[in-house]
């Protein structure tokens, strides 16, 4: 049976919405972007290996699976995890959320020519969602010249996410392994990739203070560890296009957290844009609940977890 994906969708949006604020606290405390990315992946990998051991899921041994995981890790983790902190040294976390919301648009570009087609209903949802994000963030106010470099960095990260979503659907979600196993491989590969360059490029780490250290811990264990289990499961159960639209809801949570924790004002456009985003997410749902998303069919449960959808083996 296909698991109902709405609870996981909402939870993932909350976690990743908070991640932007956690990144902002870390970079404002002086943590270099490369170290933010590395700590995030290392702590996420520790959390994932712990969950994997508790659930007693097997670790894939095939070199092909490791190679695909390493490639996806570059696009979904190593590069964007550096670009977002780099961008947030120049711009706010709220503006970073806007560029993060461009991910579904890049995903559509990268999924052209594959088996998945968003269709007019989902395409309309993507357009409406992006319009809602623009309204929420009030982009008509314009951007200062100093924001350009930070915005380009975050936009590049969103482009990586779009390619990463497409590669995940193509190479990983059709494998007969649980989401925990695949997420563990992916984040572990990203941690190794970043560990090879971070000390030489960013120098030795330093203690950023208790507050920033706690933010990095939550960002890694929850925002990277648990969140990537939710992410892979969402791609399997709802499809790439729907999974990518979680980035439309992220700015709503980041704006709410900014208002509560940073005393940022909330204007009328936040409410109006929020309604547009909710409507957009509803449009991206498959019209027939009885159909499996994106033409996938369950050919067997993930090892040890009968509720996870596994796409046909031919996809990988």
Coordinates of C-alpha atoms in Angstrom, one line a residue:
X1 CA 0.0 0.0 0.0
X2 CA 1.1 3.5 -0.7
X3 CA 1.6 5.4 2.5
X4 CA -0.3 8.7 2.9
X5 CA 2.3 11.3 2.2
X6 CA 0.8 14.4 3.6
X7 CA 2.0 14.0 7.2
X8 CA 5.6 13.4 6.0
X9 CA 5.3 16.4 3.6
X10 CA 4.2 18.8 6.4
X11 CA 6.8 17.5 8.9
X12 CA 9.6 17.7 6.3
X13 CA 8.6 21.3 5.4
X14 CA 8.8 22.3 9.1
X15 CA 12.2 20.7 9.6
X16 CA 13.7 22.3 6.5
X17 CA 12.0 25.6 7.2
X18 CA 13.7 25.7 10.6
X19 CA 17.0 24.7 9.0
X20 CA 17.4 28.0 7.2
X21 CA 17.2 29.8 10.6
X22 CA 19.7 27.3 12.1
X23 CA 22.1 28.0 9.3
X24 CA 21.8 31.7 9.8
X25 CA 22.6 31.4 13.5
X26 CA 25.7 29.3 12.7
X27 CA 27.1 31.6 10.0
X28 CA 26.4 34.7 12.1
X29 CA 28.5 33.1 14.9
X30 CA 31.4 32.8 12.5
X31 CA 31.2 29.2 11.4
X32 CA 32.6 29.0 7.8
X33 CA 30.1 27.7 5.2
X34 CA 32.2 24.6 4.5
X35 CA 32.3 23.7 8.2
X36 CA 28.5 24.2 8.5
X37 CA 28.0 21.7 5.6
X38 CA 30.5 19.2 7.0
X39 CA 29.2 19.3 10.6
X40 CA 25.7 19.0 9.2
X41 CA 26.6 15.9 7.2
X42 CA 28.7 14.3 9.9
X43 CA 26.0 14.7 12.6
X44 CA 23.3 13.6 10.2
X45 CA 25.3 10.5 9.3
X46 CA 25.7 9.6 13.0
X47 CA 22.0 10.0 13.5
X48 CA 21.2 7.9 10.5
X49 CA 23.6 5.1 11.3
X50 CA 22.1 5.0 14.8
X51 CA 18.6 4.7 13.4
X52 CA 19.8 2.1 10.9
X53 CA 21.2 0.0 13.7
X54 CA 18.0 0.2 15.8
X55 CA 15.9 -0.8 12.8
X56 CA 18.3 -3.5 11.8
X57 CA 18.1 -2.6 8.1
X58 CA 20.9 -3.9 5.8
X59 CA 23.5 -1.7 4.3
X60 CA 23.7 -1.9 0.5
X61 CA 27.0 -3.5 -0.6
X62 CA 26.8 -3.2 -4.4
X63 CA 29.4 -0.7 -5.8
X64 CA 26.8 0.6 -8.2
X65 CA 24.6 1.7 -5.3
X66 CA 27.5 3.4 -3.6
X67 CA 28.4 5.2 -6.8
X68 CA 24.9 6.4 -7.4
X69 CA 24.6 7.5 -3.7
X70 CA 27.9 9.4 -4.0
X71 CA 26.7 11.2 -7.2
X72 CA 23.4 12.2 -5.6
X73 CA 25.2 13.3 -2.5
X74 CA 27.1 15.9 -4.5
X75 CA 24.0 17.4 -5.9
X76 CA 21.7 17.1 -2.9
X77 CA 24.1 17.6 0.0
X78 CA 27.8 18.5 -0.5
X79 CA 27.4 21.4 -2.9
X80 CA 24.1 23.0 -1.8
X81 CA 24.9 22.6 1.9
X82 CA 27.9 24.9 1.2
X83 CA 26.1 27.3 -1.1
X84 CA 23.2 28.1 1.3
X85 CA 25.4 29.0 4.2
X86 CA 27.6 31.0 1.8
X87 CA 24.6 32.8 0.6
X88 CA 23.3 33.5 4.1
X89 CA 26.5 35.3 4.9
X90 CA 25.1 38.0 2.6
X91 CA 21.3 37.7 2.7
X92 CA 18.6 36.8 5.2
X93 CA 17.3 33.3 5.8
X94 CA 13.9 34.5 4.6
X95 CA 15.3 35.6 1.2
X96 CA 17.2 32.3 1.1
X97 CA 13.9 30.6 1.4
X98 CA 12.7 32.3 -1.7
X99 CA 15.5 31.0 -3.8
X100 CA 15.0 27.6 -2.2
X101 CA 11.5 27.7 -3.5
X102 CA 12.8 27.7 -7.1
X103 CA 13.8 24.0 -6.7
X104 CA 10.6 22.6 -8.3
X105 CA 11.2 24.8 -11.4
X106 CA 14.6 23.3 -11.8
X107 CA 13.3 19.9 -11.0
X108 CA 10.8 20.2 -13.9
X109 CA 13.7 21.1 -16.3
X110 CA 15.8 18.1 -15.2
X111 CA 12.9 15.6 -15.3
X112 CA 12.1 16.4 -18.9
X113 CA 12.9 13.4 -21.0
X114 CA 12.5 11.0 -18.1
X115 CA 9.5 8.8 -17.3
X116 CA 7.8 11.4 -15.1
X117 CA 5.6 14.1 -16.6
X118 CA 4.0 16.7 -14.3
X119 CA 0.9 17.3 -16.4
X120 CA -1.0 20.5 -16.7
X121 CA -2.5 20.3 -13.2
X122 CA 0.8 20.0 -11.4
X123 CA 2.5 22.5 -13.7
X124 CA -0.3 25.0 -12.7
X125 CA 0.4 24.1 -9.1
X126 CA 4.1 24.9 -9.5
X127 CA 3.4 28.2 -11.1
X128 CA 0.8 29.2 -8.5
X129 CA 3.1 28.1 -5.7
X130 CA 6.0 30.2 -7.0
X131 CA 3.7 33.2 -7.3
X132 CA 2.6 32.6 -3.7
X133 CA 6.2 32.5 -2.5
X134 CA 6.8 35.8 -4.2
X135 CA 3.8 37.4 -2.5
X136 CA 4.8 36.0 0.9
X137 CA 8.3 37.5 0.7
X138 CA 7.2 40.8 -0.9
X139 CA 9.7 40.7 -3.7
X140 CA 8.4 44.0 -5.1
X141 CA 10.4 45.8 -2.5
X142 CA 13.5 45.0 -4.5
X143 CA 17.0 43.7 -3.6
X144 CA 20.1 45.7 -2.7
X145 CA 23.2 45.4 -4.7
X146 CA 25.0 43.6 -1.9
X147 CA 22.5 40.8 -2.0
X148 CA 23.3 39.7 -5.5
X149 CA 26.2 37.3 -4.7
X150 CA 24.2 35.7 -1.8
X151 CA 21.2 35.3 -4.0
X152 CA 23.2 33.7 -6.8
X153 CA 24.7 31.2 -4.3
X154 CA 21.3 30.2 -3.1
X155 CA 19.9 30.0 -6.6
X156 CA 22.8 27.7 -7.5
X157 CA 21.9 25.5 -4.5
X158 CA 18.3 25.3 -5.7
X159 CA 19.5 24.2 -9.1
X160 CA 21.6 21.5 -7.5
X161 CA 18.5 20.3 -5.6
X162 CA 16.5 20.2 -8.8
X163 CA 19.1 17.9 -10.4
X164 CA 19.4 15.9 -7.2
X165 CA 15.7 15.2 -7.0
X166 CA 15.7 13.9 -10.6
X167 CA 18.7 11.7 -10.0
X168 CA 17.2 10.4 -6.8
X169 CA 14.1 9.3 -8.6
X170 CA 16.1 7.8 -11.5
X171 CA 18.8 5.9 -9.6
X172 CA 17.8 5.4 -6.0
X173 CA 14.1 5.1 -5.4
X174 CA 13.8 2.0 -7.5
X175 CA 16.2 0.0 -5.4
X176 CA 15.0 -2.7 -3.0
X177 CA 16.3 -1.0 0.1
X178 CA 14.6 1.0 2.8
X179 CA 14.7 4.8 2.8
X180 CA 16.9 4.7 6.0
X181 CA 19.6 2.7 4.3
X182 CA 19.7 4.8 1.2
X183 CA 19.6 8.1 3.2
X184 CA 22.5 6.8 5.4
X185 CA 24.6 6.0 2.3
X186 CA 23.9 9.4 0.7
X187 CA 24.7 11.5 3.8
X188 CA 27.7 9.4 4.6
X189 CA 29.1 9.9 1.1
X190 CA 28.5 13.7 1.4
X191 CA 30.4 13.7 4.7
X192 CA 33.4 12.0 3.2
X193 CA 33.3 14.3 0.1
X194 CA 33.3 17.4 2.3
X195 CA 35.9 16.0 4.7
X196 CA 38.3 15.8 1.8
X197 CA 38.3 19.5 1.1
X198 CA 37.0 21.4 4.2
X199 CA 40.1 21.4 6.4
X200 CA 42.4 22.5 3.6
X201 CA 40.0 25.1 2.3
X202 CA 38.5 26.5 5.5
X203 CA 41.2 25.8 8.1
X204 CA 40.7 24.1 11.5
X205 CA 37.3 24.3 13.2
X206 CA 36.7 26.5 16.2
X207 CA 34.1 26.6 19.0
X208 CA 31.3 28.9 17.9
X209 CA 29.5 29.1 21.2
X210 CA 26.9 27.0 22.8
X211 CA 24.0 28.4 20.9
X212 CA 25.6 27.9 17.4
X213 CA 26.8 24.5 18.4
X214 CA 23.3 23.5 19.4
X215 CA 21.9 24.8 16.1
X216 CA 24.5 22.7 14.2
X217 CA 23.5 19.6 16.3
X218 CA 19.8 20.0 15.5
X219 CA 20.6 20.9 11.9
X220 CA 22.6 17.7 11.5
X221 CA 20.7 15.1 13.5
X222 CA 17.2 16.3 12.6
X223 CA 17.4 18.6 9.6
X224 CA 19.8 16.2 7.7
X225 CA 19.4 12.8 9.4
X226 CA 15.7 12.3 10.0
X227 CA 14.7 14.7 7.2
X228 CA 16.4 12.7 4.5
X229 CA 14.5 9.6 5.5
X230 CA 11.3 11.6 5.1
X231 CA 12.6 13.0 1.8
X232 CA 13.4 9.6 0.2
X233 CA 10.1 8.2 1.4
X234 CA 8.2 11.2 0.0
X235 CA 9.8 10.8 -3.4
X236 CA 8.8 7.2 -3.4
X237 CA 5.2 7.7 -2.3
X238 CA 4.3 11.0 -4.0
X239 CA 6.8 11.3 -6.9
X240 CA 9.6 13.8 -7.7
X241 CA 7.5 16.8 -8.6
X242 CA 5.4 16.6 -5.5
X243 CA 8.4 16.0 -3.3
X244 CA 10.1 19.1 -4.7
X245 CA 7.1 21.3 -3.9
X246 CA 8.0 21.0 -0.2
X247 CA 10.3 24.0 -0.9
X248 CA 7.2 26.1 -1.4
X249 CA 6.1 25.6 2.1
X250 CA 9.6 26.1 3.6
X251 CA 9.4 29.9 3.3
X252 CA 6.1 29.9 5.3
X253 CA 7.8 28.2 8.2
X254 CA 11.0 30.3 8.0
X255 CA 8.9 33.5 7.9
X256 CA 6.9 32.3 11.0
X257 CA 10.1 31.4 12.8
X258 CA 11.6 34.8 11.9
X259 CA 8.5 36.5 13.3
X260 CA 8.6 34.5 16.6
X261 CA 12.3 34.3 17.2
X262 CA 13.7 37.3 15.5
X263 CA 10.8 39.7 15.8
X264 CA 10.4 40.2 12.1
X265 CA 7.2 41.8 11.0
X266 CA 4.4 39.8 9.4
X267 CA 2.5 41.7 6.7
X268 CA -0.8 41.1 4.8
X269 CA 1.2 39.5 2.0
X270 CA 2.2 36.7 4.2
X271 CA -1.4 35.6 4.7
X272 CA -2.3 36.0 1.1
X273 CA 0.8 34.3 -0.2
X274 CA 0.3 31.5 2.3
X275 CA -3.2 30.7 0.9
X276 CA -1.7 30.6 -2.6
X277 CA 0.9 28.2 -1.5
X278 CA -1.6 25.9 0.2
X279 CA -3.7 25.9 -3.0
X280 CA -0.6 25.1 -5.1
X281 CA 0.4 22.1 -3.0
X282 CA -3.2 20.8 -3.3
X283 CA -2.9 21.1 -7.1
X284 CA 0.2 19.0 -7.2
X285 CA -1.6 16.0 -5.7
X286 CA -2.3 13.1 -8.1
X287 CA -6.0 13.4 -9.2
X288 CA -6.7 9.7 -8.5
X289 CA -5.8 8.4 -5.1
X290 CA -6.0 4.8 -6.3
X291 CA -3.1 5.3 -8.7
X292 CA 0.4 4.9 -7.7
X293 CA 2.4 8.1 -8.2
X294 CA 4.4 8.7 -11.4
X295 CA 3.4 5.3 -12.8
X296 CA 5.4 3.4 -10.1
X297 CA 4.0 0.2 -8.7
X298 CA 5.0 -1.6 -5.5
X299 CA 7.0 -4.7 -6.3
X300 CA 8.0 -5.5 -2.8
X301 CA 8.4 -3.8 0.5
X302 CA 11.6 -2.1 1.5
X303 CA 13.7 -4.5 3.6
X304 CA 12.1 -4.6 7.0
X305 CA 9.5 -2.0 6.2
X306 CA 6.4 -3.1 4.4
X307 CA 4.9 0.4 4.2
X308 CA 7.6 1.8 1.8
X309 CA 6.9 2.0 -1.9
X310 CA 9.6 0.6 -4.1
X311 CA 9.5 1.5 -7.8
X312 CA 10.0 -1.0 -10.6
X313 CA 13.6 -2.3 -10.8
X314 CA 14.0 -1.1 -14.3
X315 CA 14.1 2.5 -13.1
X316 CA 17.7 2.1 -11.9

